[in-house]
Amino acid sequence: MAGVGTSAVAGWKAPTSMVLVQLFNSGMILLSKVSISGGMFVFALLSYRSVFGAIFILPFAFIFERGKWRDIDWSATGWIFFNAFIGYAVPMSLYYYGLKDTTPSYAVIFTNIIPLFTFVLSLVFRLETFKLRSKAGLLKIVGVLVSVGGTMLVSLYKGKSLHLWNSILQHQKEQQTKSATNQLRGTIFLAGSSLTFACWYLVQSKVLKVYPYKYWSSMVTCLVGGFQTAFVGTILRRDKNAWKLGWDLNLVTIVYSGALATAGKYSLNSWAVAKRGPAYPPMFNPLSVIFTVMLDSILMGNDLTVGSLIGTAMVIVGLYLFLLVKA
């Protein structure tokens, strides 16, 4: 009986850790939206977040990959620099500006179509093949079409608004209303972010070949990404007030994003991949849509609409079709 109980607990560890990852991601999106709507400079948020992420990952690198920093050569340095640019500086800048123009429940949809973009790019560059006439191939195509259709439905159709509860943070709703002024521009930014993230997955596979130490690679990538965004940020805005940190929600957002949405998320994902394989973590991505949509409505007061609910359901169904099929 004791063995059965231990086995049951062990069986719950992997799904519980993945649920936590999605909660971390939803919290990061909501906090970032509040900070950006409150006037925080996007590149300051990006710079500080990545530096804090590097600080939190560093102990894991020292513990699990002791001394491996000596293996970073010029080839690895070049790929890590490009990895930070294509995997953090560009996509996160686009994502935050897209988030600024839209809402958390809208922006989170685009993080969940990244696997679909990755799949399409893999086909274009012949990194992945599948038989179109096979059942698995057809289901993957259907999954892509359903998810993209759901995203377009959320973008183009609102429908009836559903006022299910009152906003807890009414002031934040007013700030969001003022900041979310251009959904078309935000959609372009978010789509560009998803496409760039998809490119990053292809680059990441190359980085791991030339430097196969995940913790050191992630730590250095965060650090380099922080310097890249800080460099661009200082060109765009040299006002010292834009870079000041105080004991406020902006600092909470930065620490949360670095500790939980970066270091915590990476560590739990790595553990889950080691236990269940690389296809396991993405299966939980749709949960971030559900968590973010619900929390955005409850906390920020953004209305749930018929179009957003149907579109979100389509994205989730399409993503599950895509991820659960083994071609």
GROMACS .gro file of C-alpha atoms in nm:
model
  327
    1MET     CA    1   0.000   0.000   0.000
    2ALA     CA    2   0.287   0.234   0.079
    3GLY     CA    3   0.435   0.162  -0.261
    4VAL     CA    4   0.104   0.239  -0.430
    5GLY     CA    5   0.077   0.570  -0.245
    6THR     CA    6   0.433   0.669  -0.340
    7SER     CA    7   0.365   0.578  -0.702
    8ALA     CA    8   0.047   0.788  -0.705
    9VAL     CA    9   0.229   1.091  -0.566
   10ALA     CA   10   0.509   1.048  -0.820
   11GLY     CA   11   0.248   1.026  -1.096
   12TRP     CA   12   0.103   1.362  -0.998
   13LYS     CA   13   0.438   1.546  -0.991
   14ALA     CA   14   0.477   1.591  -1.367
   15PRO     CA   15   0.125   1.724  -1.442
   16THR     CA   16   0.130   1.943  -1.130
   17SER     CA   17   0.461   2.098  -1.234
   18MET     CA   18   0.325   2.171  -1.582
   19VAL     CA   19   0.011   2.334  -1.438
   20LEU     CA   20   0.241   2.555  -1.228
   21VAL     CA   21   0.434   2.651  -1.542
   22GLN     CA   22   0.114   2.767  -1.710
   23LEU     CA   23   0.012   2.962  -1.399
   24PHE     CA   24   0.355   3.127  -1.395
   25ASN     CA   25   0.309   3.225  -1.759
   26SER     CA   26  -0.040   3.364  -1.702
   27GLY     CA   27   0.079   3.566  -1.402
   28MET     CA   28   0.367   3.707  -1.606
   29ILE     CA   29   0.134   3.822  -1.883
   30LEU     CA   30  -0.112   3.988  -1.643
   31LEU     CA   31   0.157   4.161  -1.435
   32SER     CA   32   0.340   4.278  -1.747
   33LYS     CA   33   0.018   4.422  -1.887
   34VAL     CA   34  -0.048   4.617  -1.568
   35SER     CA   35   0.309   4.751  -1.554
   36ILE     CA   36   0.317   4.850  -1.920
   37SER     CA   37  -0.029   5.009  -1.899
   38GLY     CA   38   0.095   5.202  -1.595
   39GLY     CA   39   0.372   5.358  -1.803
   40MET     CA   40   0.670   5.129  -1.753
   41PHE     CA   41   0.915   5.145  -2.045
   42VAL     CA   42   0.900   4.814  -2.233
   43PHE     CA   43   1.275   4.785  -2.285
   44ALA     CA   44   1.344   4.858  -1.920
   45LEU     CA   45   1.112   4.572  -1.825
   46LEU     CA   46   1.282   4.343  -2.075
   47SER     CA   47   1.634   4.435  -1.963
   48TYR     CA   48   1.573   4.396  -1.591
   49ARG     CA   49   1.367   4.081  -1.636
   50SER     CA   50   1.639   3.901  -1.830
   51VAL     CA   51   1.912   4.003  -1.584
   52PHE     CA   52   1.704   3.876  -1.291
   53GLY     CA   53   1.636   3.557  -1.488
   54ALA     CA   54   2.011   3.505  -1.536
   55ILE     CA   55   2.070   3.556  -1.164
   56PHE     CA   56   1.808   3.296  -1.071
   57ILE     CA   57   1.934   3.040  -1.326
   58LEU     CA   58   2.300   3.081  -1.226
   59PRO     CA   59   2.282   2.858  -0.913
   60PHE     CA   60   2.134   2.575  -1.120
   61ALA     CA   61   2.422   2.609  -1.368
   62PHE     CA   62   2.679   2.590  -1.087
   63ILE     CA   63   2.509   2.289  -0.928
   64PHE     CA   64   2.417   2.075  -1.228
   65GLU     CA   65   2.677   2.187  -1.485
   66ARG     CA   66   2.977   2.267  -1.269
   67GLY     CA   67   3.274   2.399  -1.467
   68LYS     CA   68   3.101   2.371  -1.805
   69TRP     CA   69   3.125   2.749  -1.858
   70ARG     CA   70   3.486   2.685  -1.966
   71ASP     CA   71   3.357   2.506  -2.278
   72ILE     CA   72   3.205   2.822  -2.426
   73ASP     CA   73   3.415   2.891  -2.738
   74TRP     CA   74   3.377   3.158  -3.009
   75SER     CA   75   3.136   2.946  -3.210
   76ALA     CA   76   2.911   2.891  -2.908
   77THR     CA   77   2.936   3.261  -2.819
   78GLY     CA   78   2.819   3.364  -3.165
   79TRP     CA   79   2.524   3.124  -3.162
   80ILE     CA   80   2.424   3.226  -2.809
   81PHE     CA   81   2.433   3.594  -2.911
   82PHE     CA   82   2.206   3.517  -3.208
   83ASN     CA   83   1.993   3.295  -2.985
   84ALA     CA   84   1.936   3.584  -2.743
   85PHE     CA   85   1.850   3.818  -3.030
   86ILE     CA   86   1.605   3.589  -3.211
   87GLY     CA   87   1.471   3.416  -2.900
   88TYR     CA   88   1.438   3.703  -2.653
   89ALA     CA   89   1.516   4.058  -2.768
   90VAL     CA   90   1.304   4.060  -3.084
   91PRO     CA   91   1.007   3.834  -2.995
   92MET     CA   92   0.961   3.966  -2.641
   93SER     CA   93   0.981   4.328  -2.759
   94LEU     CA   94   0.715   4.258  -3.019
   95TYR     CA   95   0.507   4.063  -2.768
   96TYR     CA   96   0.511   4.337  -2.503
   97TYR     CA   97   0.421   4.607  -2.754
   98GLY     CA   98   0.144   4.381  -2.885
   99LEU     CA   99   0.028   4.324  -2.527
  100LYS     CA  100   0.027   4.700  -2.473
  101ASP     CA  101  -0.210   4.746  -2.768
  102THR     CA  102  -0.443   4.458  -2.676
  103THR     CA  103  -0.540   4.260  -2.364
  104PRO     CA  104  -0.382   3.965  -2.179
  105SER     CA  105  -0.657   3.722  -2.284
  106TYR     CA  106  -0.602   3.824  -2.647
  107ALA     CA  107  -0.221   3.818  -2.637
  108VAL     CA  108  -0.197   3.475  -2.473
  109ILE     CA  109  -0.363   3.317  -2.777
  110PHE     CA  110  -0.052   3.395  -2.982
  111THR     CA  111   0.185   3.218  -2.744
  112ASN     CA  112  -0.014   2.903  -2.808
  113ILE     CA  113   0.017   2.908  -3.184
  114ILE     CA  114   0.399   2.911  -3.166
  115PRO     CA  115   0.415   2.528  -3.203
  116LEU     CA  116   0.208   2.559  -3.519
  117PHE     CA  117   0.439   2.823  -3.667
  118THR     CA  118   0.735   2.604  -3.570
  119PHE     CA  119   0.581   2.308  -3.750
  120VAL     CA  120   0.520   2.511  -4.067
  121LEU     CA  121   0.876   2.647  -4.067
  122SER     CA  122   1.012   2.296  -4.009
  123LEU     CA  123   0.827   2.182  -4.319
  124VAL     CA  124   0.948   2.479  -4.522
  125PHE     CA  125   1.312   2.414  -4.429
  126ARG     CA  126   1.261   2.036  -4.460
  127LEU     CA  127   1.348   1.972  -4.097
  128GLU     CA  128   1.032   1.767  -4.056
  129THR     CA  129   0.837   1.550  -4.293
  130PHE     CA  130   0.504   1.375  -4.274
  131LYS     CA  131   0.274   1.187  -4.507
  132LEU     CA  132  -0.010   1.412  -4.612
  133ARG     CA  133  -0.235   1.119  -4.696
  134SER     CA  134  -0.179   0.949  -4.361
  135LYS     CA  135  -0.423   0.990  -4.075
  136ALA     CA  136  -0.156   1.158  -3.860
  137GLY     CA  137  -0.064   1.402  -4.137
  138LEU     CA  138  -0.426   1.498  -4.201
  139LEU     CA  139  -0.494   1.550  -3.829
  140LYS     CA  140  -0.191   1.779  -3.800
  141ILE     CA  141  -0.315   1.987  -4.092
  142VAL     CA  142  -0.664   2.001  -3.938
  143GLY     CA  143  -0.512   2.104  -3.605
  144VAL     CA  144  -0.318   2.389  -3.769
  145LEU     CA  145  -0.625   2.511  -3.961
  146VAL     CA  146  -0.856   2.495  -3.656
  147SER     CA  147  -0.608   2.684  -3.435
  148VAL     CA  148  -0.538   2.953  -3.694
  149GLY     CA  149  -0.912   2.982  -3.758
  150GLY     CA  150  -0.974   3.025  -3.387
  151THR     CA  151  -0.711   3.299  -3.369
  152MET     CA  152  -0.871   3.481  -3.662
  153LEU     CA  153  -1.214   3.445  -3.499
  154VAL     CA  154  -1.088   3.605  -3.178
  155SER     CA  155  -0.930   3.885  -3.384
  156LEU     CA  156  -1.223   3.959  -3.614
  157TYR     CA  157  -1.541   3.865  -3.425
  158LYS     CA  158  -1.655   3.976  -3.082
  159GLY     CA  159  -2.021   3.888  -3.055
  160LYS     CA  160  -2.225   3.934  -2.740
  161SER     CA  161  -2.042   4.048  -2.427
  162LEU     CA  162  -2.088   3.832  -2.118
  163HIS     CA  163  -2.081   4.027  -1.789
  164LEU     CA  164  -2.036   3.739  -1.546
  165TRP     CA  165  -1.873   3.930  -1.257
  166ASN     CA  166  -1.741   4.267  -1.156
  167SER     CA  167  -1.376   4.361  -1.192
  168ILE     CA  168  -1.165   4.332  -0.876
  169LEU     CA  169  -0.911   4.589  -0.999
  170GLN     CA  170  -1.133   4.854  -1.156
  171HIS     CA  171  -0.850   5.109  -1.173
  172GLN     CA  172  -0.638   4.868  -1.375
  173LYS     CA  173  -0.927   4.819  -1.616
  174GLU     CA  174  -0.939   5.193  -1.679
  175GLN     CA  175  -0.563   5.199  -1.745
  176GLN     CA  176  -0.591   4.907  -1.987
  177THR     CA  177  -0.876   5.074  -2.174
  178LYS     CA  178  -0.657   5.380  -2.229
  179SER     CA  179  -0.352   5.179  -2.338
  180ALA     CA  180  -0.520   4.914  -2.557
  181THR     CA  181  -0.594   5.150  -2.844
  182ASN     CA  182  -0.485   4.971  -3.160
  183GLN     CA  183  -0.580   4.604  -3.191
  184LEU     CA  184  -0.469   4.576  -3.555
  185ARG     CA  185  -0.119   4.701  -3.475
  186GLY     CA  186  -0.111   4.481  -3.165
  187THR     CA  187  -0.214   4.177  -3.371
  188ILE     CA  188   0.071   4.240  -3.616
  189PHE     CA  189   0.319   4.269  -3.328
  190LEU     CA  190   0.190   3.950  -3.164
  191ALA     CA  191   0.194   3.751  -3.488
  192GLY     CA  192   0.549   3.872  -3.554
  193SER     CA  193   0.646   3.767  -3.203
  194SER     CA  194   0.505   3.415  -3.253
  195LEU     CA  195   0.682   3.378  -3.587
  196THR     CA  196   1.014   3.491  -3.438
  197PHE     CA  197   0.973   3.255  -3.144
  198ALA     CA  198   0.914   2.973  -3.394
  199CYS     CA  199   1.241   3.064  -3.567
  200TRP     CA  200   1.409   3.057  -3.226
  201TYR     CA  201   1.320   2.691  -3.172
  202LEU     CA  202   1.509   2.608  -3.490
  203VAL     CA  203   1.808   2.817  -3.377
  204GLN     CA  204   1.794   2.662  -3.030
  205SER     CA  205   1.853   2.317  -3.175
  206LYS     CA  206   2.176   2.446  -3.331
  207VAL     CA  207   2.286   2.608  -3.006
  208LEU     CA  208   2.246   2.281  -2.818
  209LYS     CA  209   2.463   2.107  -3.076
  210VAL     CA  210   2.756   2.347  -3.040
  211TYR     CA  211   2.708   2.393  -2.663
  212PRO     CA  212   2.490   2.120  -2.505
  213TYR     CA  213   2.473   2.263  -2.152
  214LYS     CA  214   2.120   2.395  -2.103
  215TYR     CA  215   2.158   2.588  -1.779
  216TRP     CA  216   2.472   2.778  -1.878
  217SER     CA  217   2.330   2.836  -2.224
  218SER     CA  218   2.006   2.976  -2.080
  219MET     CA  219   2.188   3.189  -1.822
  220VAL     CA  220   2.420   3.346  -2.081
  221THR     CA  221   2.130   3.390  -2.324
  222CYS     CA  222   1.933   3.581  -2.058
  223LEU     CA  223   2.236   3.796  -1.978
  224VAL     CA  224   2.310   3.875  -2.343
  225GLY     CA  225   1.940   3.940  -2.410
  226GLY     CA  226   1.939   4.188  -2.123
  227PHE     CA  227   2.232   4.378  -2.272
  228GLN     CA  228   2.075   4.376  -2.618
  229THR     CA  229   1.742   4.518  -2.498
  230ALA     CA  230   1.922   4.768  -2.273
  231PHE     CA  231   2.128   4.888  -2.571
  232VAL     CA  232   1.820   4.941  -2.788
  233GLY     CA  233   1.631   5.094  -2.495
  234THR     CA  234   1.898   5.355  -2.424
  235ILE     CA  235   1.890   5.460  -2.789
  236LEU     CA  236   1.511   5.495  -2.786
  237ARG     CA  237   1.482   5.662  -2.444
  238ARG     CA  238   1.767   5.818  -2.247
  239ASP     CA  239   1.547   5.959  -1.975
  240LYS     CA  240   1.683   5.821  -1.646
  241ASN     CA  241   1.333   5.813  -1.497
  242ALA     CA  242   1.235   5.546  -1.751
  243TRP     CA  243   1.497   5.314  -1.603
  244LYS     CA  244   1.442   5.380  -1.233
  245LEU     CA  245   1.310   5.103  -1.011
  246GLY     CA  246   1.112   5.156  -0.693
  247TRP     CA  247   0.934   4.943  -0.437
  248ASP     CA  248   0.624   4.908  -0.650
  249LEU     CA  249   0.439   4.672  -0.881
  250ASN     CA  250   0.701   4.716  -1.154
  251LEU     CA  251   0.963   4.558  -0.930
  252VAL     CA  252   0.722   4.275  -0.845
  253THR     CA  253   0.671   4.215  -1.219
  254ILE     CA  254   1.045   4.204  -1.285
  255VAL     CA  255   1.127   3.970  -0.995
  256TYR     CA  256   0.827   3.747  -1.071
  257SER     CA  257   0.917   3.727  -1.441
  258GLY     CA  258   1.280   3.649  -1.365
  259ALA     CA  259   1.225   3.401  -1.080
  260LEU     CA  260   0.908   3.215  -1.178
  261ALA     CA  261   0.836   3.287  -1.546
  262THR     CA  262   1.202   3.236  -1.644
  263ALA     CA  263   1.405   3.031  -1.394
  264GLY     CA  264   1.113   2.837  -1.243
  265LYS     CA  265   0.949   2.772  -1.577
  266TYR     CA  266   1.275   2.656  -1.735
  267SER     CA  267   1.366   2.426  -1.447
  268LEU     CA  268   1.023   2.260  -1.432
  269ASN     CA  269   1.011   2.219  -1.809
  270SER     CA  270   1.358   2.061  -1.813
  271TRP     CA  271   1.258   1.820  -1.537
  272ALA     CA  272   0.937   1.725  -1.718
  273VAL     CA  273   1.121   1.668  -2.047
  274ALA     CA  274   1.366   1.439  -1.868
  275LYS     CA  275   1.078   1.242  -1.710
  276ARG     CA  276   0.816   1.238  -1.987
  277GLY     CA  277   0.988   1.353  -2.307
  278PRO     CA  278   0.996   1.677  -2.514
  279ALA     CA  279   0.634   1.649  -2.633
  280TYR     CA  280   0.494   1.653  -2.279
  281PRO     CA  281   0.524   2.023  -2.171
  282PRO     CA  282   0.356   2.173  -2.483
  283MET     CA  283   0.046   1.959  -2.417
  284PHE     CA  284  -0.034   2.187  -2.122
  285ASN     CA  285   0.001   2.515  -2.316
  286PRO     CA  286  -0.376   2.556  -2.366
  287LEU     CA  287  -0.415   2.585  -1.988
  288SER     CA  288  -0.241   2.923  -2.001
  289VAL     CA  289  -0.518   3.043  -2.234
  290ILE     CA  290  -0.786   2.933  -1.988
  291PHE     CA  291  -0.604   3.074  -1.684
  292THR     CA  292  -0.528   3.407  -1.852
  293VAL     CA  293  -0.876   3.457  -1.997
  294MET     CA  294  -1.041   3.386  -1.661
  295LEU     CA  295  -0.798   3.593  -1.451
  296ASP     CA  296  -0.806   3.877  -1.702
  297SER     CA  297  -1.183   3.890  -1.677
  298ILE     CA  298  -1.200   3.852  -1.297
  299LEU     CA  299  -0.911   4.084  -1.205
  300MET     CA  300  -0.898   4.335  -1.490
  301GLY     CA  301  -1.262   4.337  -1.592
  302ASN     CA  302  -1.210   4.271  -1.962
  303ASP     CA  303  -1.535   4.134  -2.098
  304LEU     CA  304  -1.571   3.777  -2.211
  305THR     CA  305  -1.735   3.766  -2.553
  306VAL     CA  306  -1.894   3.486  -2.749
  307GLY     CA  307  -1.632   3.526  -3.022
  308SER     CA  308  -1.340   3.510  -2.779
  309LEU     CA  309  -1.477   3.199  -2.607
  310ILE     CA  310  -1.544   3.013  -2.934
  311GLY     CA  311  -1.208   3.120  -3.078
  312THR     CA  312  -1.022   3.019  -2.762
  313ALA     CA  313  -1.190   2.677  -2.767
  314MET     CA  314  -1.090   2.633  -3.132
  315VAL     CA  315  -0.728   2.719  -3.054
  316ILE     CA  316  -0.721   2.468  -2.767
  317VAL     CA  317  -0.882   2.189  -2.972
  318GLY     CA  318  -0.656   2.255  -3.269
  319LEU     CA  319  -0.344   2.261  -3.054
  320TYR     CA  320  -0.435   1.933  -2.885
  321LEU     CA  321  -0.500   1.773  -3.224
  322PHE     CA  322  -0.161   1.892  -3.339
  323LEU     CA  323   0.035   1.792  -3.028
  324LEU     CA  324  -0.128   1.457  -2.959
  325VAL     CA  325  -0.074   1.324  -3.309
  326LYS     CA  326   0.248   1.134  -3.366
  327ALA     CA  327   0.324   1.153  -3.734
   0.00000   0.00000   0.00000
